[in-house]
């Protein structure tokens, strides 16, 4: 029997811009999830072991909610997340045209901090703080 009533002190939210192509939304969500795993390795669960004893990779040990947002909503969520000292993983539109991690960081650094062209954000922190940062956003459908 599995315990489906486990309570978590923290919450993970991925916010993905709603006007992206399907492949872009999936790409952004995947990269954001890896960013949360890197920022919070303690949140990773144990490896998965199948019935033959073969060991498989680990995943985040808590649920992630994926929200849809437009550019303005992403900027607002970013401001709220910074004010609440949440872990923040960014993805900006210019990163779609880069080919490697160093180029992604350069693209992010080149953004105007007052008008960042976010296409995605991952947030992790205390539940109430993440809820405030994502207030008014709908779950991605």
PDB file of C-alpha atoms in Angstrom, residues 3-128:
ATOM      1  CA  UNK A   3       0.905   6.503   1.364  1.00  0.00           C
ATOM      2  CA  UNK A   4      -0.774   9.186  -0.746  1.00  0.00           C
ATOM      3  CA  UNK A   5      -1.184  11.648   2.126  1.00  0.00           C
ATOM      4  CA  UNK A   6       2.463  12.665   2.595  1.00  0.00           C
ATOM      5  CA  UNK A   7       2.754  16.330   3.566  1.00  0.00           C
ATOM      6  CA  UNK A   8       5.585  18.508   2.273  1.00  0.00           C
ATOM      7  CA  UNK A   9       6.877  21.702   3.862  1.00  0.00           C
ATOM      8  CA  UNK A  10       8.019  22.938   0.467  1.00  0.00           C
ATOM      9  CA  UNK A  11       6.342  23.307  -2.882  1.00  0.00           C
ATOM     10  CA  UNK A  12       7.666  23.148  -6.431  1.00  0.00           C
ATOM     11  CA  UNK A  13       6.026  25.144  -9.214  1.00  0.00           C
ATOM     12  CA  UNK A  14       6.976  25.299 -12.859  1.00  0.00           C
ATOM     13  CA  UNK A  15       5.526  28.268 -14.730  1.00  0.00           C
ATOM     14  CA  UNK A  16       5.569  27.995 -18.508  1.00  0.00           C
ATOM     15  CA  UNK A  17       4.534  30.678 -20.971  1.00  0.00           C
ATOM     16  CA  UNK A  18       1.240  29.750 -22.573  1.00  0.00           C
ATOM     17  CA  UNK A  19       1.965  31.136 -26.067  1.00  0.00           C
ATOM     18  CA  UNK A  20       4.819  28.724 -26.847  1.00  0.00           C
ATOM     19  CA  UNK A  21       4.721  25.847 -29.302  1.00  0.00           C
ATOM     20  CA  UNK A  22       4.088  22.444 -27.732  1.00  0.00           C
ATOM     21  CA  UNK A  23       7.702  21.280 -28.126  1.00  0.00           C
ATOM     22  CA  UNK A  24       8.925  24.524 -26.525  1.00  0.00           C
ATOM     23  CA  UNK A  25       6.647  24.087 -23.499  1.00  0.00           C
ATOM     24  CA  UNK A  26       7.923  20.544 -22.955  1.00  0.00           C
ATOM     25  CA  UNK A  27      11.538  21.650 -23.436  1.00  0.00           C
ATOM     26  CA  UNK A  28      11.178  24.487 -20.936  1.00  0.00           C
ATOM     27  CA  UNK A  29       9.459  22.265 -18.347  1.00  0.00           C
ATOM     28  CA  UNK A  30      12.164  19.605 -18.669  1.00  0.00           C
ATOM     29  CA  UNK A  31      15.018  22.072 -18.231  1.00  0.00           C
ATOM     30  CA  UNK A  32      13.297  23.813 -15.320  1.00  0.00           C
ATOM     31  CA  UNK A  33      12.761  20.485 -13.528  1.00  0.00           C
ATOM     32  CA  UNK A  34      16.464  19.660 -13.829  1.00  0.00           C
ATOM     33  CA  UNK A  35      17.240  23.087 -12.398  1.00  0.00           C
ATOM     34  CA  UNK A  36      15.126  22.392  -9.319  1.00  0.00           C
ATOM     35  CA  UNK A  37      16.808  18.997  -8.856  1.00  0.00           C
ATOM     36  CA  UNK A  38      20.229  20.670  -9.048  1.00  0.00           C
ATOM     37  CA  UNK A  39      19.230  23.464  -6.657  1.00  0.00           C
ATOM     38  CA  UNK A  40      17.720  21.062  -4.125  1.00  0.00           C
ATOM     39  CA  UNK A  41      19.466  17.672  -4.313  1.00  0.00           C
ATOM     40  CA  UNK A  42      18.054  16.857  -0.884  1.00  0.00           C
ATOM     41  CA  UNK A  43      14.601  16.812  -2.493  1.00  0.00           C
ATOM     42  CA  UNK A  44      15.506  13.862  -4.717  1.00  0.00           C
ATOM     43  CA  UNK A  45      13.985  10.535  -3.818  1.00  0.00           C
ATOM     44  CA  UNK A  46      15.761   7.218  -3.770  1.00  0.00           C
ATOM     45  CA  UNK A  47      16.587   5.280  -6.958  1.00  0.00           C
ATOM     46  CA  UNK A  48      13.810   3.199  -8.477  1.00  0.00           C
ATOM     47  CA  UNK A  49      14.392  -0.555  -8.379  1.00  0.00           C
ATOM     48  CA  UNK A  50      12.320  -2.881 -10.535  1.00  0.00           C
ATOM     49  CA  UNK A  51      11.151  -6.395  -9.652  1.00  0.00           C
ATOM     50  CA  UNK A  52      14.384  -7.867 -11.105  1.00  0.00           C
ATOM     51  CA  UNK A  53      16.533  -5.641  -8.904  1.00  0.00           C
ATOM     52  CA  UNK A  54      17.655  -3.330 -11.725  1.00  0.00           C
ATOM     53  CA  UNK A  55      18.358   0.158 -10.439  1.00  0.00           C
ATOM     54  CA  UNK A  56      16.911   3.136 -12.305  1.00  0.00           C
ATOM     55  CA  UNK A  57      17.375   6.872 -11.839  1.00  0.00           C
ATOM     56  CA  UNK A  58      16.025   9.097  -9.099  1.00  0.00           C
ATOM     57  CA  UNK A  59      13.332  11.753  -9.422  1.00  0.00           C
ATOM     58  CA  UNK A  60      12.206  14.624  -7.290  1.00  0.00           C
ATOM     59  CA  UNK A  61      10.443  13.136  -4.289  1.00  0.00           C
ATOM     60  CA  UNK A  62       7.559  15.598  -4.274  1.00  0.00           C
ATOM     61  CA  UNK A  63       4.954  16.709  -6.799  1.00  0.00           C
ATOM     62  CA  UNK A  64       5.529  19.616  -9.174  1.00  0.00           C
ATOM     63  CA  UNK A  65       2.646  21.789 -10.291  1.00  0.00           C
ATOM     64  CA  UNK A  66       2.888  23.274 -13.777  1.00  0.00           C
ATOM     65  CA  UNK A  67       1.215  26.627 -14.317  1.00  0.00           C
ATOM     66  CA  UNK A  68       0.503  28.599 -17.500  1.00  0.00           C
ATOM     67  CA  UNK A  69       1.316  32.295 -17.689  1.00  0.00           C
ATOM     68  CA  UNK A  70       1.867  35.113 -20.115  1.00  0.00           C
ATOM     69  CA  UNK A  71       5.029  37.223 -20.162  1.00  0.00           C
ATOM     70  CA  UNK A  72       3.702  39.790 -17.659  1.00  0.00           C
ATOM     71  CA  UNK A  73       2.556  37.080 -15.254  1.00  0.00           C
ATOM     72  CA  UNK A  74       5.978  35.429 -15.426  1.00  0.00           C
ATOM     73  CA  UNK A  75       7.652  38.737 -14.607  1.00  0.00           C
ATOM     74  CA  UNK A  76       5.268  39.260 -11.676  1.00  0.00           C
ATOM     75  CA  UNK A  77       5.894  35.735 -10.365  1.00  0.00           C
ATOM     76  CA  UNK A  78       9.638  36.359 -10.635  1.00  0.00           C
ATOM     77  CA  UNK A  79       9.376  39.547  -8.577  1.00  0.00           C
ATOM     78  CA  UNK A  80       7.251  37.756  -5.953  1.00  0.00           C
ATOM     79  CA  UNK A  81       9.696  34.828  -5.815  1.00  0.00           C
ATOM     80  CA  UNK A  82      12.682  37.127  -5.301  1.00  0.00           C
ATOM     81  CA  UNK A  83      10.857  39.053  -2.567  1.00  0.00           C
ATOM     82  CA  UNK A  84      10.137  35.752  -0.786  1.00  0.00           C
ATOM     83  CA  UNK A  85      13.678  34.391  -1.218  1.00  0.00           C
ATOM     84  CA  UNK A  86      12.527  31.322  -3.147  1.00  0.00           C
ATOM     85  CA  UNK A  87      14.852  29.161  -5.220  1.00  0.00           C
ATOM     86  CA  UNK A  88      14.348  30.406  -8.779  1.00  0.00           C
ATOM     87  CA  UNK A  89      15.387  28.730 -12.027  1.00  0.00           C
ATOM     88  CA  UNK A  90      14.926  30.972 -15.094  1.00  0.00           C
ATOM     89  CA  UNK A  91      14.437  30.223 -18.791  1.00  0.00           C
ATOM     90  CA  UNK A  92      14.367  33.120 -21.267  1.00  0.00           C
ATOM     91  CA  UNK A  93      13.294  33.179 -24.915  1.00  0.00           C
ATOM     92  CA  UNK A  94      16.832  33.801 -26.206  1.00  0.00           C
ATOM     93  CA  UNK A  95      17.885  30.408 -24.800  1.00  0.00           C
ATOM     94  CA  UNK A  96      15.933  28.687 -27.596  1.00  0.00           C
ATOM     95  CA  UNK A  97      18.619  29.837 -30.043  1.00  0.00           C
ATOM     96  CA  UNK A  98      21.664  28.748 -28.034  1.00  0.00           C
ATOM     97  CA  UNK A  99      23.454  25.447 -28.298  1.00  0.00           C
ATOM     98  CA  UNK A 100      25.054  24.882 -24.908  1.00  0.00           C
ATOM     99  CA  UNK A 101      24.959  25.763 -21.220  1.00  0.00           C
ATOM    100  CA  UNK A 102      27.515  28.599 -21.310  1.00  0.00           C
ATOM    101  CA  UNK A 103      25.557  30.260 -24.132  1.00  0.00           C
ATOM    102  CA  UNK A 104      22.351  29.900 -22.086  1.00  0.00           C
ATOM    103  CA  UNK A 105      23.949  31.693 -19.139  1.00  0.00           C
ATOM    104  CA  UNK A 106      25.231  34.448 -21.455  1.00  0.00           C
ATOM    105  CA  UNK A 107      21.761  34.858 -22.978  1.00  0.00           C
ATOM    106  CA  UNK A 108      20.239  35.171 -19.509  1.00  0.00           C
ATOM    107  CA  UNK A 109      22.896  37.649 -18.352  1.00  0.00           C
ATOM    108  CA  UNK A 110      22.207  39.827 -21.400  1.00  0.00           C
ATOM    109  CA  UNK A 111      18.520  40.224 -20.479  1.00  0.00           C
ATOM    110  CA  UNK A 112      17.204  43.515 -19.122  1.00  0.00           C
ATOM    111  CA  UNK A 113      16.500  42.680 -15.448  1.00  0.00           C
ATOM    112  CA  UNK A 114      13.534  45.078 -15.484  1.00  0.00           C
ATOM    113  CA  UNK A 115      11.960  43.518 -18.600  1.00  0.00           C
ATOM    114  CA  UNK A 116      13.167  39.922 -18.775  1.00  0.00           C
ATOM    115  CA  UNK A 117      11.701  37.866 -21.613  1.00  0.00           C
ATOM    116  CA  UNK A 118      10.883  34.846 -19.468  1.00  0.00           C
ATOM    117  CA  UNK A 119       9.357  31.779 -21.072  1.00  0.00           C
ATOM    118  CA  UNK A 120       9.582  29.748 -17.888  1.00  0.00           C
ATOM    119  CA  UNK A 121      10.404  29.804 -14.210  1.00  0.00           C
ATOM    120  CA  UNK A 122      10.797  27.071 -11.636  1.00  0.00           C
ATOM    121  CA  UNK A 123      10.179  27.981  -8.006  1.00  0.00           C
ATOM    122  CA  UNK A 124      10.822  26.034  -4.829  1.00  0.00           C
ATOM    123  CA  UNK A 125      10.388  27.050  -1.242  1.00  0.00           C
ATOM    124  CA  UNK A 126       7.904  27.159   1.606  1.00  0.00           C
ATOM    125  CA  UNK A 127       4.381  26.308   0.436  1.00  0.00           C
ATOM    126  CA  UNK A 128       2.813  29.634   1.357  1.00  0.00           C
TER     127      UNK A 128
END
